[in-house]
Every structure is written in C-alpha cells, then in structure tokens.
Coordinates of C-alpha atoms in Angstrom, one line a residue:
X1 CA 15.1 16.7 23.8
X2 CA 18.7 14.9 24.7
X3 CA 21.7 15.4 22.9
X4 CA 21.3 11.8 21.4
X5 CA 17.7 13.0 20.5
X6 CA 18.9 15.8 18.6
X7 CA 21.4 13.9 16.8
X8 CA 18.9 11.3 15.5
X9 CA 16.7 14.2 14.4
X10 CA 19.7 15.7 12.6
X11 CA 20.5 12.5 11.0
X12 CA 16.8 11.9 9.9
X13 CA 17.0 15.8 8.5
X14 CA 20.1 14.7 6.5
X15 CA 18.5 11.6 5.3
X16 CA 15.7 13.8 3.9
X17 CA 18.2 16.1 2.2
X18 CA 19.7 13.3 0.7
X19 CA 16.5 12.3 -0.9
X20 CA 15.8 15.7 -2.1
X21 CA 19.3 15.9 -3.8
X22 CA 18.5 12.6 -5.6
X23 CA 15.2 14.0 -6.6
X24 CA 16.6 16.9 -8.3
X25 CA 19.2 14.9 -9.9
X26 CA 16.8 12.7 -11.7
X27 CA 14.2 15.3 -12.4
X28 CA 16.6 17.1 -14.8
X29 CA 14.8 14.5 -17.7
X30 CA 11.6 15.3 -17.1
X31 CA 9.4 17.1 -19.6
X32 CA 6.0 16.1 -19.6
X33 CA 3.4 14.7 -17.1
X34 CA 4.3 10.9 -18.4
X35 CA 7.8 11.3 -17.2
X36 CA 6.8 12.7 -13.9
X37 CA 4.0 10.1 -13.0
X38 CA 5.2 7.1 -15.0
X39 CA 9.0 7.7 -15.3
X40 CA 8.5 7.7 -19.1
X41 CA 7.2 4.0 -19.2
X42 CA 11.1 2.9 -19.1
X43 CA 11.6 1.5 -15.5
X44 CA 13.9 -1.6 -16.1
X45 CA 13.6 -4.8 -13.8
X46 CA 15.9 -4.0 -11.1
X47 CA 14.5 -0.5 -10.3
X48 CA 10.8 -2.2 -10.5
X49 CA 12.4 -5.0 -8.0
X50 CA 13.5 -2.2 -5.6
X51 CA 10.7 -0.1 -5.5
X52 CA 8.3 -3.0 -5.1
X53 CA 10.4 -4.7 -2.2
X54 CA 10.6 -1.1 -0.8
X55 CA 7.1 -0.6 -0.8
X56 CA 5.9 -4.2 0.7
X57 CA 8.5 -3.8 3.3
X58 CA 6.6 -0.7 4.3
X59 CA 4.5 0.6 7.3
X60 CA 2.2 -2.6 7.5
X61 CA 5.4 -5.1 7.9
X62 CA 7.8 -2.9 9.8
X63 CA 5.2 -1.4 12.3
X64 CA 2.0 -3.5 11.9
X65 CA 3.6 -7.1 11.7
X66 CA 6.1 -6.3 14.5
X67 CA 3.3 -4.9 16.6
X68 CA 1.0 -7.8 15.9
X69 CA 3.7 -10.2 16.5
X70 CA 4.3 -8.4 19.8
X71 CA 0.7 -9.3 20.9
X72 CA 0.1 -12.6 19.0
X73 CA 3.2 -14.2 18.5
X74 CA 3.9 -15.7 15.3
X75 CA 0.5 -14.5 13.8
X76 CA 2.8 -11.6 12.7
X77 CA 4.2 -13.8 9.9
X78 CA 0.6 -13.5 8.1
X79 CA 1.5 -10.3 7.0
X80 CA 4.3 -11.3 4.9
X81 CA 2.4 -14.6 3.6
X82 CA -0.5 -12.4 2.4
X83 CA 1.7 -9.9 0.7
X84 CA 3.7 -12.6 -0.9
X85 CA 0.8 -14.2 -2.4
X86 CA -0.7 -10.9 -3.4
X87 CA 2.2 -9.7 -5.4
X88 CA 2.6 -13.2 -7.0
X89 CA -1.0 -13.2 -7.7
X90 CA -0.5 -9.5 -9.4
X91 CA 2.3 -10.9 -11.4
X92 CA 0.3 -13.7 -13.0
X93 CA -3.1 -12.2 -13.5
X94 CA -2.5 -8.5 -14.2
X95 CA 1.1 -7.8 -15.4
X96 CA -0.6 -8.1 -19.3
X97 CA -2.2 -4.7 -18.4
X98 CA 1.3 -3.3 -19.3
X99 CA 0.4 -4.1 -22.8
X100 CA -2.4 -1.6 -23.1
X101 CA -0.8 1.4 -21.9
X102 CA -3.0 2.5 -19.3
X103 CA -1.8 5.4 -17.0
X104 CA -4.0 5.0 -13.8
X105 CA -5.8 2.2 -12.3
X106 CA -9.3 3.7 -12.8
X107 CA -8.7 3.6 -16.6
X108 CA -7.8 -0.2 -16.5
X109 CA -10.9 -0.8 -14.2
X110 CA -13.2 1.0 -16.4
X111 CA -12.1 -0.5 -19.6
X112 CA -13.6 -3.8 -18.2
X113 CA -16.9 -2.4 -18.6
X114 CA -16.7 -0.4 -21.9
X115 CA -15.5 2.9 -20.1
X116 CA -18.9 3.6 -18.7
X117 CA -18.7 7.4 -17.9
X118 CA -20.2 7.1 -14.5
X119 CA -18.1 3.9 -13.4
X120 CA -15.0 5.5 -14.5
X121 CA -15.8 8.9 -12.4
X122 CA -16.7 6.5 -9.4
X123 CA -13.5 4.9 -9.7
X124 CA -11.5 7.6 -9.8
X125 CA -13.1 8.9 -6.6
X126 CA -12.4 5.5 -4.8
X127 CA -8.9 5.2 -6.0
X128 CA -8.0 8.5 -5.1
X129 CA -9.3 8.1 -1.7
X130 CA -7.5 4.7 -1.3
X131 CA -4.2 6.5 -2.5
X132 CA -4.7 8.8 0.3
X133 CA -5.8 6.4 2.9
X134 CA -2.3 4.3 2.2
X135 CA -0.5 7.5 2.3
X136 CA -1.9 8.6 5.6
X137 CA -1.2 5.2 7.0
X138 CA 2.4 5.7 6.2
X139 CA 2.5 9.1 7.8
X140 CA 1.0 7.9 10.9
X141 CA 3.7 4.9 11.1
X142 CA 6.7 7.2 10.4
X143 CA 5.2 9.8 12.9
X144 CA 5.3 7.0 15.5
X145 CA 8.8 6.2 14.5
X146 CA 10.2 9.6 14.5
X147 CA 8.3 10.6 17.7
X148 CA 10.1 7.7 19.5
X149 CA 13.5 8.2 18.1
X150 CA 13.7 12.0 18.8
X151 CA 11.2 12.7 21.7
X152 CA 9.2 15.2 19.9
X153 CA 5.2 15.3 19.7
X154 CA 3.8 12.8 17.1
X155 CA 1.7 15.3 15.3
X156 CA 5.2 17.5 14.9
X157 CA 6.9 14.2 13.8
X158 CA 4.3 13.7 11.2
X159 CA 4.4 17.3 9.8
X160 CA 8.0 16.6 9.4
X161 CA 7.6 13.4 7.5
X162 CA 4.9 14.8 5.4
X163 CA 6.7 18.1 4.5
X164 CA 10.0 16.4 3.6
X165 CA 8.3 13.7 1.6
X166 CA 6.1 16.5 -0.4
X167 CA 9.2 18.4 -1.2
X168 CA 11.3 15.3 -2.7
X169 CA 8.5 13.7 -4.5
X170 CA 7.1 17.1 -5.9
X171 CA 10.6 18.0 -7.3
X172 CA 11.6 14.1 -8.7
X173 CA 8.3 12.4 -9.5
X174 CA 8.3 8.8 -10.0
X175 CA 11.6 8.6 -11.3
X176 CA 12.8 9.9 -7.9
X177 CA 10.4 7.4 -6.2
X178 CA 12.1 4.3 -7.8
X179 CA 15.8 5.6 -7.2
X180 CA 15.2 6.6 -3.8
X181 CA 13.2 3.4 -3.2
X182 CA 16.0 0.9 -4.5
X183 CA 18.3 2.6 -1.9
X184 CA 15.7 2.2 0.9
X185 CA 15.1 -1.3 -0.2
X186 CA 18.8 -2.2 0.5
X187 CA 18.5 -0.3 3.9
X188 CA 15.4 -2.1 5.1
X189 CA 16.6 -5.4 4.5
X190 CA 20.2 -4.8 5.8
X191 CA 18.6 -3.2 9.0
X192 CA 15.5 -5.4 9.5
X193 CA 18.1 -8.8 9.3
X194 CA 20.7 -7.2 11.5
X195 CA 17.7 -6.0 14.1
X196 CA 16.5 -10.0 14.1
X197 CA 20.1 -11.2 14.6
X198 CA 20.6 -9.0 17.5
X199 CA 17.1 -9.6 19.0
X200 CA 17.6 -13.4 18.9
X201 CA 21.0 -13.0 20.8
X202 CA 19.3 -10.8 23.5
X203 CA 16.6 -13.1 24.1
X204 CA 18.5 -16.2 24.1
X205 CA 18.2 -17.7 20.8
X206 CA 15.1 -19.2 18.9
X207 CA 14.7 -21.8 22.1
X208 CA 13.8 -18.8 24.1
X209 CA 11.6 -17.5 21.4
X210 CA 9.8 -21.1 21.1
X211 CA 9.3 -21.3 24.9
X212 CA 8.0 -17.8 25.4
X213 CA 4.5 -17.0 26.7
X214 CA 3.3 -15.8 23.4
X215 CA 4.3 -19.1 21.4
X216 CA 3.7 -21.9 23.6
X217 CA 0.4 -23.6 22.9
X218 CA -0.4 -20.9 20.5
X219 CA -0.2 -23.6 17.5
X220 CA 1.0 -23.0 13.6
X221 CA 1.3 -19.2 13.1
X222 CA -0.3 -18.8 16.8
X223 CA -3.9 -19.7 15.2
X224 CA -5.0 -21.0 18.6
X225 CA -4.4 -17.5 19.7
X226 CA -6.1 -15.2 17.2
X227 CA -8.6 -18.0 15.7
X228 CA -8.6 -19.5 12.2
X229 CA -11.1 -16.9 10.7
X230 CA -9.4 -14.0 12.0
X231 CA -5.9 -15.3 10.9
X232 CA -7.5 -16.0 7.4
X233 CA -9.0 -12.5 7.4
X234 CA -5.8 -10.8 8.1
X235 CA -3.7 -12.6 5.3
X236 CA -6.5 -12.1 2.9
X237 CA -6.8 -8.1 4.1
X238 CA -3.1 -8.0 3.1
X239 CA -3.6 -9.9 -0.1
X240 CA -6.6 -7.7 -1.1
X241 CA -4.2 -4.7 -0.4
X242 CA -1.6 -5.7 -3.0
X243 CA -4.2 -6.7 -5.6
X244 CA -6.1 -3.3 -5.2
X245 CA -3.5 -0.8 -4.2
X246 CA -3.1 1.6 -6.8
X247 CA 0.8 2.2 -6.2
X248 CA 1.5 -1.5 -7.3
X249 CA -0.4 -1.2 -10.7
X250 CA 1.7 2.1 -11.1
X251 CA 4.6 -0.2 -11.1
X252 CA 3.0 -2.3 -14.0
X253 CA 2.2 0.7 -16.1
X254 CA 5.8 2.2 -15.6
X255 CA 7.8 -1.1 -16.5
X256 CA 9.4 -1.5 -19.6
X257 CA 7.4 -4.5 -20.4
X258 CA 4.9 -7.2 -19.2
X259 CA 8.0 -9.5 -18.9
X260 CA 10.0 -7.1 -16.8
X261 CA 7.2 -6.3 -14.4
X262 CA 6.6 -10.3 -14.2
X263 CA 10.2 -10.8 -13.2
X264 CA 10.5 -8.3 -10.7
X265 CA 6.9 -9.1 -9.1
X266 CA 7.9 -12.8 -8.9
X267 CA 11.4 -12.1 -7.3
X268 CA 9.9 -9.3 -4.9
X269 CA 7.3 -12.1 -3.8
X270 CA 9.8 -14.8 -3.1
X271 CA 11.9 -12.4 -1.1
X272 CA 8.9 -11.1 1.0
X273 CA 7.9 -14.7 1.7
X274 CA 11.4 -15.2 3.1
X275 CA 11.3 -12.3 5.1
X276 CA 7.7 -12.6 6.3
X277 CA 9.3 -14.4 9.8
X278 CA 11.6 -11.5 10.6
X279 CA 9.2 -9.0 11.6
X280 CA 7.2 -11.6 13.6
X281 CA 10.6 -12.7 15.2
X282 CA 11.5 -9.0 16.2
X283 CA 7.9 -8.5 17.8
X284 CA 8.1 -11.8 19.7
X285 CA 11.7 -10.7 21.1
X286 CA 10.3 -7.1 22.0
X287 CA 7.7 -8.8 24.2
X288 CA 10.1 -11.2 26.1
X289 CA 12.4 -8.0 26.7
X290 CA 9.2 -5.7 27.9
X291 CA 5.7 -7.1 28.1
X292 CA 4.5 -3.9 29.4
X293 CA 4.7 -1.5 26.4
X294 CA 1.5 0.8 26.1
X295 CA 1.3 0.5 22.5
X296 CA 2.4 -2.7 20.6
X297 CA 3.2 -0.6 17.6
X298 CA 6.3 0.8 19.6
X299 CA 7.7 -2.8 19.6
X300 CA 10.1 -2.2 17.0
X301 CA 11.6 1.2 18.3
X302 CA 11.5 -0.1 21.8
X303 CA 13.9 -2.9 20.8
X304 CA 15.9 -0.7 18.5
X305 CA 16.6 2.1 21.1
X306 CA 16.5 0.1 24.4
X307 CA 18.1 -3.2 23.5
X308 CA 21.1 -2.5 20.8
X309 CA 23.9 -0.1 21.2
X310 CA 22.5 3.4 20.7
X311 CA 23.9 4.3 17.5
X312 CA 23.1 1.1 15.7
X313 CA 19.7 1.2 17.1
X314 CA 18.9 4.7 15.9
X315 CA 20.3 3.6 12.4
X316 CA 17.6 0.8 12.6
X317 CA 14.9 3.4 13.2
X318 CA 15.9 5.3 10.2
X319 CA 15.8 1.9 8.2
X320 CA 12.4 1.8 9.7
X321 CA 11.5 5.6 8.6
X322 CA 12.8 4.6 5.3
X323 CA 10.2 1.9 4.8
X324 CA 7.4 4.5 5.6
X325 CA 8.8 7.0 3.1
X326 CA 9.2 4.3 0.2
X327 CA 5.8 3.2 0.7
X328 CA 4.4 6.7 1.0
X329 CA 6.1 8.1 -1.8
X330 CA 4.7 5.4 -4.0
X331 CA 1.0 5.8 -2.9
X332 CA 1.4 9.8 -3.3
X333 CA 2.4 9.1 -6.9
X334 CA -0.6 6.8 -7.6
X335 CA -2.9 9.3 -6.3
X336 CA -1.9 12.2 -8.1
X337 CA -2.0 10.2 -11.2
X338 CA -5.5 9.7 -10.7
X339 CA -6.3 13.2 -9.7
X340 CA -4.4 14.5 -12.9
X341 CA -5.1 12.0 -15.5
X342 CA -8.8 11.4 -14.6
X343 CA -10.4 13.8 -12.1
X344 CA -8.9 16.8 -13.7
X345 CA -10.3 15.9 -17.0
X346 CA -13.8 15.2 -15.5
X347 CA -13.8 18.5 -13.9
X348 CA -12.3 20.8 -16.6
X349 CA -13.8 18.9 -19.5
X350 CA -10.5 18.9 -21.4
X351 CA -7.1 17.5 -21.5
X352 CA -4.4 19.0 -19.7
X353 CA -2.5 21.5 -21.4
X354 CA 0.9 20.1 -22.6
X355 CA 2.8 23.2 -21.5
X356 CA 1.4 23.2 -17.9
X357 CA 1.6 19.3 -17.2
X358 CA 4.3 19.4 -15.0
X359 CA 3.4 22.4 -13.0
X360 CA -0.2 20.9 -12.5
X361 CA 1.3 17.5 -11.4
X362 CA 3.4 19.0 -8.9
X363 CA 0.5 21.2 -7.6
X364 CA -1.4 18.1 -7.3
X365 CA 1.0 16.6 -5.6
X366 CA 1.1 19.1 -2.8
X367 CA -2.6 18.8 -2.6
X368 CA -2.6 15.2 -2.2
X369 CA 0.0 15.0 0.6
X370 CA -1.5 17.8 2.2
X371 CA -4.9 15.7 2.4
X372 CA -3.1 12.5 3.6
X373 CA -1.2 14.6 6.5
X374 CA -4.7 15.9 7.6
X375 CA -6.2 12.5 7.8
X376 CA -2.8 11.3 9.7
X377 CA -2.9 13.8 12.4
X378 CA -6.6 12.5 13.4
X379 CA -5.5 9.0 13.9
X380 CA -2.7 6.9 15.7
X381 CA -3.8 3.3 15.4
X382 CA -2.0 1.9 12.6
X383 CA -3.3 -1.7 12.4
X384 CA -6.7 -0.6 12.5
X385 CA -6.3 2.2 10.0
X386 CA -5.0 0.0 7.3
X387 CA -7.2 -2.9 7.8
X388 CA -10.6 -1.2 7.9
X389 CA -9.7 1.1 5.2
X390 CA -8.4 -1.9 2.9
X391 CA -12.0 -3.6 3.6
X392 CA -14.1 -0.6 3.1
X393 CA -12.4 1.1 -0.2
X394 CA -10.2 -1.7 -1.6
X395 CA -12.5 -5.0 -1.5
X396 CA -14.7 -3.9 -4.1
X397 CA -11.8 -2.5 -6.2
X398 CA -10.3 -6.3 -6.0
X399 CA -13.4 -8.2 -6.9
X400 CA -14.1 -5.8 -10.0
X401 CA -10.5 -6.2 -11.3
X402 CA -11.1 -9.8 -11.1
X403 CA -14.6 -9.9 -12.6
X404 CA -13.9 -7.3 -15.2
X405 CA -10.6 -9.2 -16.2
X406 CA -11.7 -12.7 -16.6
X407 CA -15.7 -12.8 -17.0
X408 CA -17.0 -11.1 -20.2
X409 CA -20.6 -11.1 -18.9
X410 CA -19.6 -8.5 -16.3
X411 CA -21.6 -5.2 -16.9
X412 CA -21.3 -1.7 -15.7
X413 CA -24.5 -2.0 -13.5
X414 CA -22.4 -5.2 -11.9
X415 CA -19.4 -2.9 -11.4
X416 CA -21.6 -0.4 -9.5
X417 CA -23.1 -3.1 -7.4
X418 CA -19.6 -4.5 -6.8
X419 CA -18.3 -1.0 -5.5
X420 CA -21.2 0.0 -3.3
X421 CA -21.9 -3.5 -1.7
X422 CA -18.2 -3.8 -0.9
X423 CA -18.3 -0.8 1.2
X424 CA -21.6 -1.2 2.6
X425 CA -20.8 -5.0 3.8
X426 CA -17.6 -3.5 5.6
X427 CA -19.5 -0.6 7.2
X428 CA -22.1 -3.2 8.7
X429 CA -19.6 -5.9 9.9
X430 CA -17.7 -2.8 11.6
X431 CA -20.4 -1.5 13.4
X432 CA -21.3 -5.0 14.9
X433 CA -18.8 -5.8 17.8
X434 CA -19.4 -9.6 17.8
X435 CA -19.4 -9.8 14.2
X436 CA -16.0 -8.0 13.9
X437 CA -14.6 -10.1 16.9
X438 CA -15.6 -13.1 15.0
X439 CA -14.1 -12.3 11.6
X440 CA -11.2 -10.2 12.9
X441 CA -11.7 -7.5 10.3
X442 CA -14.4 -6.7 7.8
X443 CA -12.5 -7.8 4.6
X444 CA -14.1 -11.1 4.1
X445 CA -17.6 -10.1 4.4
X446 CA -16.9 -7.2 2.2
X447 CA -15.3 -9.6 -0.5
X448 CA -18.4 -11.6 -0.3
X449 CA -20.7 -9.1 -0.7
X450 CA -18.7 -7.5 -3.6
X451 CA -18.5 -10.8 -5.4
X452 CA -22.2 -11.8 -5.0
X453 CA -23.9 -8.5 -5.9
X454 CA -21.6 -7.9 -8.7
X455 CA -22.5 -11.1 -10.5
X456 CA -26.3 -10.9 -9.5
X457 CA -26.4 -7.3 -10.9
X458 CA -24.6 -8.5 -14.1
X459 CA -26.8 -11.4 -14.6
X460 CA -30.1 -9.1 -14.0
X461 CA -28.7 -6.4 -16.3
X462 CA -27.7 -9.0 -19.0
X463 CA -31.2 -10.5 -19.0
X464 CA -32.8 -6.9 -19.0
X465 CA -30.8 -6.3 -22.3
X466 CA -31.6 -9.4 -23.9
X467 CA -35.5 -8.8 -23.2
X468 CA -35.2 -5.2 -24.6
X469 CA -33.4 -6.5 -27.8
X470 CA -36.1 -9.1 -28.1
X471 CA -38.8 -6.8 -28.0
X472 CA -37.5 -4.5 -30.4
X473 CA -37.2 -7.2 -32.8
X474 CA -40.6 -8.2 -32.3
X475 CA -41.9 -4.6 -32.8
X476 CA -39.8 -4.3 -35.9
X477 CA -41.3 -7.5 -37.3
X478 CA -44.8 -6.4 -36.7

C-alpha cells in the first residue's frame, strides 16, 4: 500500500468515526424500539428529503449507472429515469399509508388481504430477504470503491465497510440514518457535479461525448445499442425497486404526515430526474479515457483517481462511498424493522418486552448486517446482483401492493399466487439464456406472471366463496 492509499484509508476511517459520533449524539433521545426504528415518527420534510435523495443516489446510480454507461453510452440515464418515476409514483399511490401508522411493509401489504396469518408470515420472510439483498448490494459496491481507492483486497474492504456500518447504525438507529443521510446527500451531489464538470473538461466537452464510439449511431438513450425491450426492462427494474423496496416505505411510516412525505418524494423525484444524466456522462467520459477496463463497475473510481488531481479524486471516491453507506443504512433499518416487529413476534408468540426493545433491536441490527455481509462476500457483480434480486424478490411485492391497494376483489389466495408466480417467472427466464438476452433482465416476465396469476387466483377464490355461501343458504332453507 502506497502512502497515498494509506492516506485515503485513514480518511475513510475518520469519516466512519464522524458517522459514529453523530449516531451517538442522536441516540441520546432514544427510549423505545419506535424511536430506534422509526425516529418516533417525527421526521420532518427536509430530513426525509435528505435521506431519500441519499438513498436514491446510491450504489445503483453511482456504480451501476456509471458502469452501464461505460458499456452502453447514454443508456446509463435509464437508471435515473426509472428511479425518478418510481419515487413520484410512490408519492402519489402509497404516501397515504402514513395515516395508517404501519411499522413495516409486510404489515401494510398484509392489511390489504385482511391480515391473513400465512400471507403475513411469507411477506415478512420475503421483505426481510429483500432488505438483506439490497444491503448486500451496497456492501459489494462500497467494497469495490474502497478496494480501488486503497489497494486492499475486496473482501477486506467489504469487511471494513460492513463493520463500520454496523457500529454507527446500531448505536443511532433510524435517527442516525436520517441525519447522516442528509450530510451524505450534500456530499453526493457536490461530488458528482464536480466529477461531471472535470470529466467533460478532460475529454473535450459535450461535442467529444456525442462523437464518441459508444454514442454515435446508438439512438436516443442508446436504444439501438441495447435494444428497446432491454431498455424498458432496465428502467422498469429500477422503478419496481423503488416501489417495492422496504427502505422507501420506512420513510413513509416515519414521516411527520402524509403531506410531508409527499412533498419530500416529489422534490426527490425531480432532483433525481435532473441528476439522471450525470452518471451516464461520467461513464462515457471514462470510456473515452480508457476503453480497456477489466470491470465496467470501476469506471467511476478510475476516472476519479487517474484523471483528476489525486486529493480531489480521493474525495470524490469518498463521496461514492457515502452513497453506498447511505443506501445500506436505510436498508438495514428496514430489514431490522421486519425482523423485530413481525418475525420476532411470529417466532416467540408474543410482543417484545418493552424494557428489552432497544437491546433486541440492536442485536437484530448486528445479525442483519452480518447476514448481508456474508452474501456480499460471495458476489462481485453489482448490476447482475441488483437486477436479478429485484426481479426474483420484489416484482411480486410490487404487484401485491398495487392490486391490494386499488382492487377490493384481491384475496389472500391471489396474494400467494402473486408472490410465488413472480419468483417462478423470474427464475424460468433467468435460466434461459436466449430469453434473458431478449428481455435484458427477468423483471417484465416476473411482473406479468405476478399480475396474471394474482388476478386469476383472486377471481377463482371469489367464485369459490360465492358458491360455498350459496350452498350454505340452500341447505339452511331446506
């Protein structure tokens, strides 16, 4: 490790220590699990805005979108478009859930089918798995950043990030998340904007970008390069990720009011839409400067360290690390909420003792981060990890939320069919190379399966219920 790499590692450790100090400061007001997991349901507009923006400009945008743009030009903008549409739809369709005082996404979705016990248990397991999946994705991305910046092995980098995350989130809970996210959101926007400015200067301006090999002849948003269906699939995968990601629901449940969460989501969506071209611009610039990178996911750190003044480049990498940490901390809290409020009660058979709420919540946090870290140590492909996990786990959750929220005829049998068929549809497509190449990722087939079988099963179960009621009436009359 060079002296410069040692300096950057020390800077990151100091950054983590600063997050720990902030967490300790906000933890002094915590008295219950509600304070730890939902910040007492008093998060104001500005903090909700800060934590939402920081999470959206996370690993998927910073590493996934930049790496995808490195390979496919302006198609990297699809991440931002899908995410912006997702958060705007979330504000319009699901912000009213704040008025119901839900604590977890599984509690909200189960309420749409009269809290059927089996459905609620299955939802808890799926949503906890989804939270761990997202958390693992952010640890993978953060490990790549830190490894590139410091020269340490990726496994060691993931361990450092996972341990640091576990410490500061376990101490401060959701209050720490919203405060640190607000700080990280500021770092992210400043870092990315400066990165794009320097990148344009290095490659010769927008004219050089538009005449680059990856852009010329590629069409609008590089659709000619990646194909219309894969382009739609990518944007839909990101949109579904926002609509069905537990951490975004956590922001609804913890906000001051329906109005405040809607305001913050609408502003976040607008900012993210404006931001959507920045990662693509950075990715294309990195390709112009070096088209021979072994891993496209390294496009962002390469441009930062090899094309900018070293100190400034290192600070930008720290901004990228803050993106992964802000997203990871939110998903960790969402997962722990489900584990504590739903799975614990299911396994133990009683509510959590009030005097042990904080202790059990913090133990659950350590367990959750540990599981995600174990998964992250087994994978290095961030884009594949995210898109396949979204299709397999979250497509059914998204469809169930939409059908349950807006269709009174939705039944618990339909909910089971939705959840199971979404996973099966994604798995079938993922195993067929030609199908996967045509769709780009499994999210569209998964959504279609979840929607079709959910409606069909609901219709059949409604008909069965009507027939049983009719037969009962006839027997009573006779």
